[in-house]
PDB file of C-alpha atoms in Angstrom:
ATOM      1  CA  THR A 700      89.806  88.745 140.249  1.00 63.00           C
ATOM      2  CA  PHE A 701      87.967  92.036 140.621  1.00 77.00           C
ATOM      3  CA  PRO A 702      84.961  91.051 138.470  1.00 80.00           C
ATOM      4  CA  ALA A 703      84.589  87.892 140.561  1.00 81.00           C
ATOM      5  CA  ALA A 704      84.761  89.844 143.823  1.00 85.00           C
ATOM      6  CA  VAL A 705      82.280  92.509 142.724  1.00 89.00           C
ATOM      7  CA  GLN A 706      80.033  89.838 141.255  1.00 88.00           C
ATOM      8  CA  ALA A 707      80.087  87.859 144.504  1.00 86.00           C
ATOM      9  CA  VAL A 708      79.118  90.866 146.614  1.00 89.00           C
ATOM     10  CA  LEU A 709      76.339  92.007 144.293  1.00 91.00           C
ATOM     11  CA  TRP A 710      74.958  88.495 143.837  1.00 90.00           C
ATOM     12  CA  TRP A 711      75.016  87.228 147.421  1.00 89.00           C
ATOM     13  CA  ARG A 712      73.674  90.394 149.011  1.00 90.00           C
ATOM     14  CA  TYR A 713      71.366  91.867 146.376  1.00 91.00           C
ATOM     15  CA  ARG A 714      70.903  89.165 143.683  1.00 90.00           C
ATOM     16  CA  LEU A 715      72.042  91.589 140.989  1.00 90.00           C
ATOM     17  CA  PRO A 716      73.818  89.757 138.141  1.00 90.00           C
ATOM     18  CA  PHE A 717      75.845  92.612 136.680  1.00 91.00           C
ATOM     19  CA  GLY A 718      78.934  92.770 138.897  1.00 92.00           C
ATOM     20  CA  ALA A 719      81.426  91.926 136.154  1.00 92.00           C
ATOM     21  CA  VAL A 720      79.974  94.549 133.797  1.00 93.00           C
ATOM     22  CA  VAL A 721      80.134  97.246 136.494  1.00 93.00           C
ATOM     23  CA  CYS A 722      83.724  96.319 137.290  1.00 92.00           C
ATOM     24  CA  VAL A 723      84.796  96.289 133.633  1.00 93.00           C
ATOM     25  CA  LEU A 724      83.096  99.633 132.967  1.00 94.00           C
ATOM     26  CA  GLY A 725      85.065 101.168 135.835  1.00 94.00           C
ATOM     27  CA  LEU A 726      88.272  99.589 134.563  1.00 92.00           C
ATOM     28  CA  LEU A 727      87.696 100.848 131.010  1.00 92.00           C
ATOM     29  CA  LEU A 728      86.952 104.346 132.269  1.00 93.00           C
ATOM     30  CA  GLY A 729      90.204 104.340 134.224  1.00 92.00           C
ATOM     31  CA  GLU A 730      92.110 102.935 131.255  1.00 90.00           C
ATOM     32  CA  TRP A 731      90.844 105.656 128.908  1.00 90.00           C
ATOM     33  CA  VAL A 732      91.745 108.362 131.422  1.00 92.00           C
ATOM     34  CA  ASN A 733      95.202 106.791 131.731  1.00 89.00           C
ATOM     35  CA  ARG A 734      95.655 106.532 127.963  1.00 87.00           C
ATOM     36  CA  TYR A 735      94.620 110.092 127.334  1.00 88.00           C
ATOM     37  CA  LEU A 736      96.416 111.823 130.211  1.00 90.00           C
ATOM     38  CA  ASN A 737      99.604 109.756 130.308  1.00 86.00           C
ATOM     39  CA  PHE A 738     100.185 108.589 126.756  1.00 84.00           C
ATOM     40  CA  TRP A 739      98.842 111.632 124.936  1.00 83.00           C
ATOM     41  CA  GLY A 740      99.149 114.306 127.611  1.00 86.00           C
ATOM     42  CA  TRP A 741     102.737 113.588 128.631  1.00 85.00           C
ATOM     43  CA  THR A 742     104.430 112.014 125.627  1.00 78.00           C
ATOM     44  CA  TYR A 743     102.105 112.841 122.679  1.00 80.00           C
ATOM     45  CA  PHE A 744     101.939 109.158 121.799  1.00 79.00           C
ATOM     46  CA  PRO A 745      99.051 108.611 119.342  1.00 80.00           C
ATOM     47  CA  VAL A 746      95.952 107.413 121.180  1.00 81.00           C
ATOM     48  CA  ASN A 747      94.962 105.045 118.368  1.00 78.00           C
ATOM     49  CA  PHE A 748      98.195 103.093 118.991  1.00 79.00           C
ATOM     50  CA  CYS A 749      97.416 102.385 122.641  1.00 81.00           C
ATOM     51  CA  PHE A 750      93.692 101.702 123.006  1.00 80.00           C
ATOM     52  CA  PRO A 751      92.739  99.439 125.938  1.00 81.00           C
ATOM     53  CA  SER A 752      91.497  95.916 125.435  1.00 85.00           C
ATOM     54  CA  ASN A 753      87.777  95.329 125.167  1.00 88.00           C
ATOM     55  CA  LEU A 754      86.753  93.188 128.134  1.00 90.00           C
ATOM     56  CA  MET A 755      83.013  93.827 127.844  1.00 93.00           C
ATOM     57  CA  PRO A 756      81.969  90.650 125.898  1.00 94.00           C
ATOM     58  CA  GLY A 757      83.580  88.421 128.518  1.00 93.00           C
ATOM     59  CA  ALA A 758      81.983  90.389 131.349  1.00 93.00           C
ATOM     60  CA  ILE A 759      78.535  90.141 129.772  1.00 95.00           C
ATOM     61  CA  VAL A 760      78.879  86.375 129.310  1.00 95.00           C
ATOM     62  CA  LEU A 761      80.193  86.023 132.870  1.00 92.00           C
ATOM     63  CA  ASP A 762      77.137  87.808 134.244  1.00 94.00           C
ATOM     64  CA  VAL A 763      74.744  85.870 131.980  1.00 95.00           C
ATOM     65  CA  VAL A 764      76.215  82.546 133.132  1.00 95.00           C
ATOM     66  CA  LEU A 765      75.695  83.601 136.754  1.00 94.00           C
ATOM     67  CA  MET A 766      72.145  84.734 136.044  1.00 94.00           C
ATOM     68  CA  LEU A 767      71.185  81.507 134.238  1.00 96.00           C
ATOM     69  CA  THR A 768      72.870  78.991 136.543  1.00 95.00           C
ATOM     70  CA  ASN A 769      72.513  80.702 139.959  1.00 92.00           C
ATOM     71  CA  SER A 770      75.782  78.995 140.884  1.00 92.00           C
ATOM     72  CA  MET A 771      79.093  80.664 141.640  1.00 91.00           C
ATOM     73  CA  THR A 772      80.951  77.400 140.979  1.00 91.00           C
ATOM     74  CA  VAL A 773      79.517  76.932 137.491  1.00 93.00           C
ATOM     75  CA  THR A 774      80.116  80.614 136.821  1.00 91.00           C
ATOM     76  CA  ALA A 775      83.745  80.253 137.874  1.00 88.00           C
ATOM     77  CA  VAL A 776      84.281  77.280 135.549  1.00 91.00           C
ATOM     78  CA  LEU A 777      82.157  78.147 132.506  1.00 92.00           C
ATOM     79  CA  GLY A 778      82.249  81.933 132.845  1.00 90.00           C
ATOM     80  CA  GLY A 779      85.998  81.958 133.429  1.00 88.00           C
ATOM     81  CA  MET A 780      86.507  79.818 130.353  1.00 91.00           C
ATOM     82  CA  ALA A 781      84.237  82.067 128.287  1.00 92.00           C
ATOM     83  CA  TRP A 782      86.096  85.146 129.576  1.00 90.00           C
ATOM     84  CA  GLY A 783      89.380  83.799 128.228  1.00 88.00           C
ATOM     85  CA  LEU A 784      87.937  82.518 124.963  1.00 91.00           C
ATOM     86  CA  LEU A 785      86.107  85.767 124.171  1.00 92.00           C
ATOM     87  CA  PHE A 786      89.035  88.074 124.880  1.00 90.00           C
ATOM     88  CA  TYR A 787      90.666  87.871 121.442  1.00 87.00           C
ATOM     89  CA  PRO A 788      87.482  87.800 119.311  1.00 91.00           C
ATOM     90  CA  GLY A 789      86.061  90.613 121.436  1.00 91.00           C
ATOM     91  CA  ASN A 790      88.853  92.888 120.253  1.00 89.00           C
ATOM     92  CA  TRP A 791      88.399  92.148 116.539  1.00 89.00           C
ATOM     93  CA  PRO A 792      85.969  95.055 115.942  1.00 89.00           C
ATOM     94  CA  VAL A 793      88.557  97.460 117.363  1.00 87.00           C
ATOM     95  CA  ILE A 794      91.481  96.023 115.398  1.00 88.00           C
ATOM     96  CA  ALA A 795      89.634  95.326 112.110  1.00 89.00           C
ATOM     97  CA  PRO A 796      89.662  98.913 110.755  1.00 89.00           C
ATOM     98  CA  LEU A 797      93.454  98.927 111.029  1.00 88.00           C
ATOM     99  CA  HIS A 798      93.715  96.029 108.556  1.00 89.00           C
ATOM    100  CA  VAL A 799      92.067  97.897 105.688  1.00 92.00           C
ATOM    101  CA  PRO A 800      94.345  97.963 102.627  1.00 93.00           C
ATOM    102  CA  VAL A 801      95.545 101.374 101.480  1.00 93.00           C
ATOM    103  CA  GLU A 802      97.825 102.477  98.674  1.00 94.00           C
ATOM    104  CA  TYR A 803     100.697 104.742  99.635  1.00 90.00           C
ATOM    105  CA  ASN A 804     103.380 105.840  97.172  1.00 88.00           C
ATOM    106  CA  GLY A 805     102.485 103.009  94.813  1.00 90.00           C
ATOM    107  CA  MET A 806     102.702 100.345  97.537  1.00 89.00           C
ATOM    108  CA  MET A 807      99.818  98.387  99.038  1.00 92.00           C
ATOM    109  CA  MET A 808      99.869  98.118 102.822  1.00 90.00           C
ATOM    110  CA  THR A 809      97.475  98.034 105.733  1.00 89.00           C
ATOM    111  CA  LEU A 810      96.418 101.116 107.629  1.00 89.00           C
ATOM    112  CA  ALA A 811      98.302  99.820 110.684  1.00 85.00           C
ATOM    113  CA  ASP A 812     101.507  99.572 108.622  1.00 84.00           C
ATOM    114  CA  LEU A 813     100.978 103.092 107.320  1.00 86.00           C
ATOM    115  CA  GLN A 814     100.500 104.452 110.839  1.00 84.00           C
ATOM    116  CA  GLY A 815     103.647 102.681 111.979  1.00 79.00           C
ATOM    117  CA  TYR A 816     105.502 104.034 108.965  1.00 79.00           C
ATOM    118  CA  HIS A 817     104.591 107.640 109.748  1.00 79.00           C
ATOM    119  CA  TYR A 818     105.151 107.470 113.503  1.00 76.00           C
ATOM    120  CA  VAL A 819     108.891 107.126 113.951  1.00 67.00           C
ATOM    121  CA  ARG A 820     109.896 105.204 117.066  1.00 65.00           C
ATOM    122  CA  THR A 821     113.244 104.162 118.408  1.00 63.00           C
ATOM    123  CA  GLY A 822     113.678 100.479 117.667  1.00 60.00           C
ATOM    124  CA  THR A 823     117.083  98.909 117.357  1.00 52.00           C
ATOM    125  CA  PRO A 824     117.576  95.444 115.891  1.00 54.00           C
ATOM    126  CA  GLU A 825     118.952  94.227 119.239  1.00 49.00           C
ATOM    127  CA  TYR A 826     115.687  95.100 120.959  1.00 48.00           C
ATOM    128  CA  ILE A 827     113.636  93.452 118.219  1.00 52.00           C
ATOM    129  CA  ARG A 828     115.718  90.274 118.484  1.00 48.00           C
ATOM    130  CA  MET A 829     115.214  90.225 122.266  1.00 46.00           C
ATOM    131  CA  VAL A 830     111.438  90.556 121.843  1.00 45.00           C
ATOM    132  CA  GLU A 831     111.251  87.781 119.240  1.00 47.00           C
ATOM    133  CA  LYS A 832     112.936  85.294 121.588  1.00 48.00           C
ATOM    134  CA  GLY A 833     109.965  85.296 123.933  1.00 50.00           C
ATOM    135  CA  THR A 834     107.147  84.584 121.467  1.00 50.00           C
ATOM    136  CA  LEU A 835     105.158  81.419 120.816  1.00 49.00           C
ATOM    137  CA  ARG A 836     106.874  80.733 117.490  1.00 51.00           C
ATOM    138  CA  THR A 837     106.883  76.977 118.137  1.00 51.00           C
ATOM    139  CA  PHE A 838     103.145  76.919 117.423  1.00 51.00           C
ATOM    140  CA  GLY A 839     103.586  78.428 113.968  1.00 56.00           C
ATOM    141  CA  LYS A 840     101.070  81.070 112.984  1.00 61.00           C
ATOM    142  CA  ASP A 841      98.463  79.884 115.485  1.00 66.00           C
ATOM    143  CA  VAL A 842      99.699  82.004 118.387  1.00 65.00           C
ATOM    144  CA  ALA A 843      96.399  83.765 119.146  1.00 69.00           C
ATOM    145  CA  PRO A 844      94.197  80.629 119.429  1.00 74.00           C
ATOM    146  CA  VAL A 845      96.785  78.912 121.629  1.00 72.00           C
ATOM    147  CA  SER A 846      96.914  81.977 123.865  1.00 74.00           C
ATOM    148  CA  ALA A 847      93.110  82.160 124.005  1.00 74.00           C
ATOM    149  CA  PHE A 848      92.736  78.518 125.016  1.00 76.00           C
ATOM    150  CA  PHE A 849      95.495  78.844 127.614  1.00 75.00           C
ATOM    151  CA  SER A 850      93.729  81.908 128.995  1.00 74.00           C
ATOM    152  CA  ALA A 851      90.440  79.993 129.112  1.00 75.00           C
ATOM    153  CA  PHE A 852      92.124  77.102 130.905  1.00 74.00           C
ATOM    154  CA  LYS A 853      93.815  79.477 133.341  1.00 70.00           C
ATOM    155  CA  GLY A 854      90.516  81.307 133.933  1.00 62.00           C
ATOM    156  CA  GLU A 855      89.054  78.142 135.424  1.00 60.00           C
ATOM    157  CA  PHE A 856      91.470  78.158 138.358  1.00 58.00           C
TER     158      PHE A 856
END
């Protein structure tokens, strides 16, 4: 909602096609301040466990669609769809280093598993069972693409 509002003001008044990027940069700055001060500053939760999502690829495509089409309607339909479709692949460069295989005590695991192994959290089986009830398990292992396409469809409206 905010990228669309900032984009509308900057486009209609000044013909500047970078409203979504400006809005996302402000959001990411606020998110990093929140992550550092609240997660690390108050609870000493590791910052690499709670990095914010990367919204920049979707914002760039949203602004490019507006710049090329000069139409807010086409931008809402195509740019909103691209925003939803690019959300998951846009975060791959951030998540990819955590899937590097490492050997620890004779066992092969990912770096994310090793971080989770060393950082002890409270997690009871009852809580884990409650969380697993609300997932998209009916779609098998294709949860992320289904979520991305639903987000793209929802972004059109």
